[in-house]
Amino acid sequence: MKNGYYSIMSAQQDLIAKIALGSSLEESLSDICLAIESLYADLTAYCSILILQNDRLLLGAAPSLPAAYSQAINGGKIGPEVGSCGTAAYTKSRVIVSDIESDPLWNEFKDLALIHGLRSCWSTPILSQNNEVLGTFAVYTSEKLAPEGYQLELIDRFTHLSGLAIEKDKSARREASLIAELQQSNDKFKALTAVIPDLAMVISDEGEYVDIYGADKSLVVASPSSLIGKKLTDILPDDSAKEVMAVIARTLESGKVEVCEYDLKVPRGECIFEGRVTRLDHYLPEAPEKRHVLWMDRDITDRKMAEQTIRDLALHDPLTQVPNRRLLNDRLQRVLGQVRRYNKFGALLYLDMDGFKKTNDVFGHSVGDVILEEVARRLKTSIREADTLARIGGDEFVVLFESLQKTPEKVASDIQHVALKLIETLNRKFRVDSEEFQLGVSIGCTVIGARDKSADDVIKRADMAMYESKAKGGNKFTICE
């Protein structure tokens, strides 16, 4: 089970990184299909992702389906009885067809599927953050089959990633379309096509608002008509005004496009803006000697929040929201550097839940997930705020002491105190609905000193100590020197 969890999380992290780094939509969706196909090691599965445009589903990716089948379903209309995908997109709900040959939803399409060896199809709608249908995620199998719980859970994880990739692509396309339209329609700014105009302001070198074009009133601190002729130092907060004037001065001096980001409270709310600023010569025919800049503003609040979400997903465990192995390694490397630099000592505790695998196998992943979330909550409240709690496997957690001590003896004393506290808190019964579960925890501990060369060395040593605790019957801690 640990390997299965690690494989799923590793695949998710790789896909999130590709989406964040700007892989094309076709490449991202194809990688998602291949990832879930490889994770379904116990059956032959073929995945497809269809993208909804108006009332038709267009092929996004289907790297393993027969090309003839993919071409045939491309552009199909959605409806209440249009196979698995057309129905899922129409009803906004998952559609499970375990037998294509006999299911009425497939009456008009079963011959096409059967001739290509497809016997079942499980389709899940891909929904946006606003609960709008973006497309469908389908898994076909070569045998008549209904999905098990873990298979549906896997589909849900990768359906969410598909939605992120599709929404990111749609946003980029909308932005590109807006740029093209504005470039064509605004003759006055033909020479400034490098600037993306959501809100355009012409400002003098003294900070006076001269003109405001195309302003969404919710993005301006006051109505455009009331701003003309006034200085931004009289309108904006002092810190913001100083920042804006500094950008204007740099732009006029360099003659190059300046780009800046800043926060500002406007009628829409607290927003993050991207400002693109360029020098505008001879703007006023009656005073051509006066210097001005063209300041183009874009509200990038949603984009920043989406980027933060992607960063959080890449560095945190999606179930418990605590740091994952990647973030743990970064922090452990930092601690190793401080240990060597200041000749001090830290510690790492490796925790593995006793009895969790049996509980998870008997009662299912949904119960196991609730228990793991509670484990993380208890651990977070039992360690110091300065220390790091990370989940690195199915039921494996790590506590990294980031508060360094002068002697290994003092660290060992801290380890004993914390380990006993963690054993005590995890020995309390876990309650899920009406069931109670008694678990324990085996802990391996190690002192981090100047001898340690890498994060892997420290983790392996603590892992070995954890297995010593297991060998002693569990619910114990062992300190490895």
Short mmCIF file of C-alpha atoms in Angstrom, two decimals, residues 90-359:
data_model
loop_
_atom_site.label_atom_id
_atom_site.label_comp_id
_atom_site.label_asym_id
_atom_site.label_seq_id
_atom_site.Cartn_x
_atom_site.Cartn_y
_atom_site.Cartn_z
CA TYR A 90 -25.13 16.60 -19.78
CA THR A 91 -26.07 15.52 -16.24
CA LYS A 92 -22.89 16.85 -14.50
CA SER A 93 -22.63 13.51 -12.71
CA ARG A 94 -20.51 10.38 -12.97
CA VAL A 95 -21.83 7.69 -15.33
CA ILE A 96 -20.70 4.09 -14.77
CA VAL A 97 -21.42 1.62 -17.57
CA SER A 98 -20.05 -1.81 -16.71
CA ASP A 99 -21.45 -3.52 -19.80
CA ILE A 100 -21.51 -1.41 -22.96
CA GLU A 101 -23.21 -4.16 -24.95
CA SER A 102 -26.36 -4.22 -22.79
CA ASP A 103 -26.56 -0.68 -21.38
CA PRO A 104 -29.29 1.48 -23.07
CA LEU A 105 -27.07 4.57 -22.92
CA TRP A 106 -24.89 2.91 -25.55
CA ASN A 107 -27.64 1.71 -27.92
CA GLU A 108 -26.46 3.95 -30.77
CA PHE A 109 -22.74 3.59 -30.12
CA LYS A 110 -22.12 0.07 -28.82
CA ASP A 111 -21.14 -1.39 -32.22
CA LEU A 112 -18.40 1.24 -32.53
CA ALA A 113 -17.07 0.44 -29.06
CA LEU A 114 -17.33 -3.33 -29.30
CA ILE A 115 -15.53 -3.54 -32.62
CA HIS A 116 -12.55 -1.89 -30.92
CA GLY A 117 -12.65 -4.26 -27.95
CA LEU A 118 -14.12 -1.77 -25.44
CA ARG A 119 -16.51 -3.43 -22.98
CA SER A 120 -17.05 -0.90 -20.17
CA CYS A 121 -16.77 2.87 -19.76
CA TRP A 122 -16.67 4.95 -16.58
CA SER A 123 -17.03 8.67 -17.26
CA THR A 124 -16.64 11.55 -14.80
CA PRO A 125 -17.48 15.19 -15.63
CA ILE A 126 -14.60 17.64 -15.28
CA LEU A 127 -15.94 20.69 -13.43
CA SER A 128 -14.51 24.19 -13.13
CA GLN A 129 -14.15 26.08 -9.87
CA ASN A 130 -17.54 27.62 -10.71
CA ASN A 131 -19.08 24.15 -11.12
CA GLU A 132 -19.30 24.49 -14.91
CA VAL A 133 -18.64 21.45 -17.09
CA LEU A 134 -15.24 21.67 -18.80
CA GLY A 135 -15.28 18.17 -20.28
CA THR A 136 -15.19 14.51 -19.27
CA PHE A 137 -12.62 12.04 -18.01
CA ALA A 138 -13.33 8.48 -19.16
CA VAL A 139 -11.77 5.09 -18.39
CA TYR A 140 -12.49 2.24 -20.78
CA THR A 141 -11.70 -1.41 -20.06
CA SER A 142 -11.48 -4.44 -22.31
CA GLU A 143 -13.75 -6.47 -20.05
CA LYS A 144 -17.18 -5.97 -18.51
CA LEU A 145 -16.31 -4.34 -15.24
CA ALA A 146 -17.57 -1.94 -12.57
CA PRO A 147 -14.97 0.18 -10.76
CA GLU A 148 -13.88 -0.41 -7.19
CA GLY A 149 -13.65 2.35 -4.61
CA TYR A 150 -9.91 2.92 -4.98
CA GLN A 151 -10.30 3.16 -8.75
CA LEU A 152 -12.95 5.88 -8.42
CA GLU A 153 -10.75 7.70 -5.91
CA LEU A 154 -7.89 7.62 -8.41
CA ILE A 155 -10.18 8.97 -11.16
CA ASP A 156 -11.28 11.86 -8.93
CA ARG A 157 -7.66 12.84 -8.17
CA PHE A 158 -6.71 13.02 -11.84
CA THR A 159 -10.00 14.57 -12.94
CA HIS A 160 -9.14 17.52 -10.68
CA LEU A 161 -5.72 17.86 -12.35
CA SER A 162 -7.41 17.75 -15.77
CA GLY A 163 -9.64 20.65 -14.72
CA LEU A 164 -6.63 22.69 -13.62
CA ALA A 165 -4.92 22.14 -16.97
CA ILE A 166 -8.05 22.98 -19.02
CA GLU A 167 -8.83 26.13 -17.00
CA LYS A 168 -5.22 27.31 -17.29
CA ASP A 169 -5.38 26.84 -21.07
CA LYS A 170 -8.75 28.61 -21.35
CA SER A 171 -7.40 31.54 -19.35
CA ALA A 172 -4.36 31.81 -21.62
CA ARG A 173 -6.55 31.68 -24.73
CA ARG A 174 -8.90 34.38 -23.37
CA GLU A 175 -5.91 36.57 -22.59
CA ALA A 176 -4.42 36.07 -26.06
CA SER A 177 -7.78 36.89 -27.66
CA LEU A 178 -8.13 40.04 -25.57
CA ILE A 179 -4.65 41.23 -26.53
CA ALA A 180 -5.38 40.70 -30.23
CA GLU A 181 -8.70 42.54 -30.06
CA LEU A 182 -7.26 45.49 -28.20
CA GLN A 183 -4.30 45.76 -30.53
CA GLN A 184 -6.61 45.91 -33.53
CA SER A 185 -9.19 48.32 -32.08
CA ASN A 186 -7.08 50.96 -30.32
CA ASP A 187 -5.30 53.03 -32.97
CA LYS A 188 -3.90 55.39 -30.36
CA PHE A 189 -1.85 52.57 -28.80
CA LYS A 190 -0.66 50.77 -31.94
CA ALA A 191 2.97 51.46 -31.05
CA LEU A 192 2.48 49.92 -27.59
CA THR A 193 1.44 46.38 -28.47
CA ALA A 194 3.84 44.92 -25.90
CA VAL A 195 1.59 46.23 -23.13
CA ILE A 196 -1.56 44.31 -22.32
CA PRO A 197 -4.38 46.80 -21.72
CA ASP A 198 -6.98 45.88 -19.12
CA LEU A 199 -6.94 49.42 -17.70
CA ALA A 200 -4.96 52.18 -19.46
CA MET A 201 -3.91 55.39 -17.75
CA VAL A 202 -1.83 58.26 -19.09
CA ILE A 203 0.04 59.85 -16.18
CA SER A 204 2.36 62.86 -16.21
CA ASP A 205 5.86 62.87 -14.74
CA GLU A 206 4.38 64.74 -11.76
CA GLY A 207 1.88 61.93 -11.10
CA GLU A 208 -1.16 63.70 -12.57
CA TYR A 209 -3.92 61.57 -14.14
CA VAL A 210 -4.29 62.88 -17.74
CA ASP A 211 -6.48 60.23 -19.40
CA ILE A 212 -8.04 56.90 -18.43
CA TYR A 213 -9.14 54.48 -21.13
CA GLY A 214 -11.41 51.45 -20.98
CA ALA A 215 -11.47 51.39 -17.20
CA ASP A 216 -13.60 48.87 -15.38
CA LYS A 217 -14.86 51.08 -12.57
CA SER A 218 -14.42 48.26 -10.07
CA LEU A 219 -10.65 48.35 -10.77
CA VAL A 220 -10.14 52.07 -10.10
CA VAL A 221 -9.88 53.64 -6.65
CA ALA A 222 -12.41 56.31 -7.72
CA SER A 223 -14.51 57.08 -10.80
CA PRO A 224 -12.35 57.85 -13.86
CA SER A 225 -13.95 61.30 -14.36
CA SER A 226 -13.12 62.30 -10.79
CA LEU A 227 -9.47 61.30 -11.15
CA ILE A 228 -8.62 63.34 -14.26
CA GLY A 229 -6.49 66.37 -13.31
CA LYS A 230 -5.67 65.02 -9.83
CA LYS A 231 -2.35 63.69 -8.61
CA LEU A 232 -1.99 60.09 -7.56
CA THR A 233 -0.21 61.22 -4.39
CA ASP A 234 -3.55 62.71 -3.32
CA ILE A 235 -5.50 59.56 -4.18
CA LEU A 236 -3.40 56.53 -3.32
CA PRO A 237 -2.09 55.47 0.10
CA ASP A 238 1.37 56.93 0.80
CA ASP A 239 3.29 53.68 0.31
CA SER A 240 1.49 52.88 -2.96
CA ALA A 241 1.95 56.44 -4.25
CA LYS A 242 5.72 56.34 -3.56
CA GLU A 243 6.03 52.99 -5.31
CA VAL A 244 4.11 54.19 -8.39
CA MET A 245 6.10 57.44 -8.64
CA ALA A 246 9.37 55.47 -8.42
CA VAL A 247 8.27 53.25 -11.33
CA ILE A 248 7.30 56.33 -13.38
CA ALA A 249 10.70 57.91 -12.74
CA ARG A 250 12.58 54.74 -13.78
CA THR A 251 10.48 54.44 -16.95
CA LEU A 252 11.08 58.03 -18.02
CA GLU A 253 14.81 57.69 -17.36
CA SER A 254 15.36 54.33 -19.10
CA GLY A 255 12.83 54.59 -21.91
CA LYS A 256 12.16 50.87 -21.46
CA VAL A 257 8.98 49.03 -20.47
CA GLU A 258 8.84 48.59 -16.70
CA VAL A 259 6.79 45.79 -15.11
CA CYS A 260 5.70 45.82 -11.48
CA GLU A 261 3.23 44.10 -9.18
CA TYR A 262 1.42 45.75 -6.31
CA ASP A 263 -1.59 45.36 -4.00
CA LEU A 264 -4.37 47.93 -3.96
CA LYS A 265 -7.83 48.14 -2.43
CA VAL A 266 -10.41 49.04 -5.09
CA PRO A 267 -14.21 48.72 -5.26
CA ARG A 268 -13.82 45.11 -6.37
CA GLY A 269 -11.85 44.39 -3.17
CA GLU A 270 -8.20 43.74 -2.29
CA CYS A 271 -6.57 43.06 -5.67
CA ILE A 272 -3.12 42.23 -6.98
CA PHE A 273 -2.24 44.25 -10.08
CA GLU A 274 0.40 43.86 -12.73
CA GLY A 275 1.47 47.25 -14.06
CA ARG A 276 3.19 47.61 -17.45
CA VAL A 277 4.58 51.08 -17.97
CA THR A 278 6.17 52.71 -21.01
CA ARG A 279 7.24 56.25 -21.88
CA LEU A 280 4.76 58.22 -24.02
CA ASP A 281 6.37 61.08 -25.91
CA HIS A 282 4.51 64.12 -27.34
CA TYR A 283 1.17 62.97 -25.94
CA LEU A 284 -0.38 66.45 -25.64
CA PRO A 285 -0.31 68.37 -28.94
CA GLU A 286 -0.61 71.65 -27.06
CA ALA A 287 2.35 70.78 -24.78
CA PRO A 288 4.57 68.28 -26.61
CA GLU A 289 7.48 68.95 -24.27
CA LYS A 290 5.66 67.48 -21.27
CA ARG A 291 6.61 63.95 -20.30
CA HIS A 292 4.06 61.18 -19.72
CA VAL A 293 3.86 57.45 -19.27
CA LEU A 294 1.26 54.95 -20.39
CA TRP A 295 0.40 52.74 -17.41
CA MET A 296 -1.47 49.55 -18.26
CA ASP A 297 -2.99 47.66 -15.32
CA ARG A 298 -4.17 44.08 -15.18
CA ASP A 299 -5.95 42.44 -12.26
CA ILE A 300 -3.94 39.24 -11.72
CA THR A 301 -5.53 38.27 -8.38
CA ASP A 302 -7.13 35.07 -9.73
CA ARG A 303 -3.92 34.06 -11.51
CA LYS A 304 -1.85 34.59 -8.37
CA MET A 305 -4.30 32.56 -6.30
CA ALA A 306 -4.21 29.76 -8.90
CA GLU A 307 -0.40 29.81 -8.92
CA GLN A 308 -0.37 29.65 -5.12
CA THR A 309 -2.77 26.71 -5.25
CA ILE A 310 -0.48 24.89 -7.68
CA ARG A 311 2.57 25.65 -5.50
CA ASP A 312 0.72 24.35 -2.44
CA LEU A 313 -0.26 21.18 -4.28
CA ALA A 314 3.31 20.66 -5.41
CA LEU A 315 4.75 21.00 -1.88
CA HIS A 316 1.98 19.68 0.37
CA ASP A 317 0.22 16.38 0.85
CA PRO A 318 -3.25 16.77 -0.73
CA LEU A 319 -5.01 14.73 1.98
CA THR A 320 -3.55 16.13 5.22
CA GLN A 321 -2.28 19.48 3.87
CA VAL A 322 1.04 19.03 5.69
CA PRO A 323 4.38 19.31 3.81
CA ASN A 324 5.26 16.41 1.52
CA ARG A 325 8.62 14.71 0.94
CA ARG A 326 9.82 17.42 -1.46
CA LEU A 327 9.27 20.25 1.03
CA LEU A 328 10.66 18.11 3.87
CA ASN A 329 13.89 17.54 1.90
CA ASP A 330 14.25 21.29 1.32
CA ARG A 331 13.87 22.06 5.01
CA LEU A 332 16.10 19.19 6.06
CA GLN A 333 18.85 20.45 3.74
CA ARG A 334 18.50 23.87 5.35
CA VAL A 335 18.82 22.33 8.84
CA LEU A 336 21.90 20.38 7.73
CA GLY A 337 23.50 23.62 6.57
CA GLN A 338 22.76 25.33 9.89
CA VAL A 339 24.05 22.33 11.87
CA ARG A 340 27.39 22.49 10.08
CA ARG A 341 27.59 26.28 10.12
CA TYR A 342 26.84 26.76 13.82
CA ASN A 343 28.12 23.40 15.17
CA LYS A 344 24.75 22.60 16.69
CA PHE A 345 22.42 19.59 16.64
CA GLY A 346 18.92 18.86 15.39
CA ALA A 347 16.72 15.77 15.25
CA LEU A 348 14.35 13.84 13.03
CA LEU A 349 11.57 11.47 14.10
CA TYR A 350 10.17 8.89 11.65
CA LEU A 351 6.64 7.71 12.54
CA ASP A 352 4.74 4.70 11.20
CA MET A 353 1.22 3.94 12.44
CA ASP A 354 0.81 0.51 14.05
CA GLY A 355 -2.28 -1.35 12.85
CA PHE A 356 -3.23 1.20 10.21
CA LYS A 357 -2.83 -1.09 7.19
CA LYS A 358 -5.21 -3.68 8.62
CA THR A 359 -7.79 -1.02 9.50
#
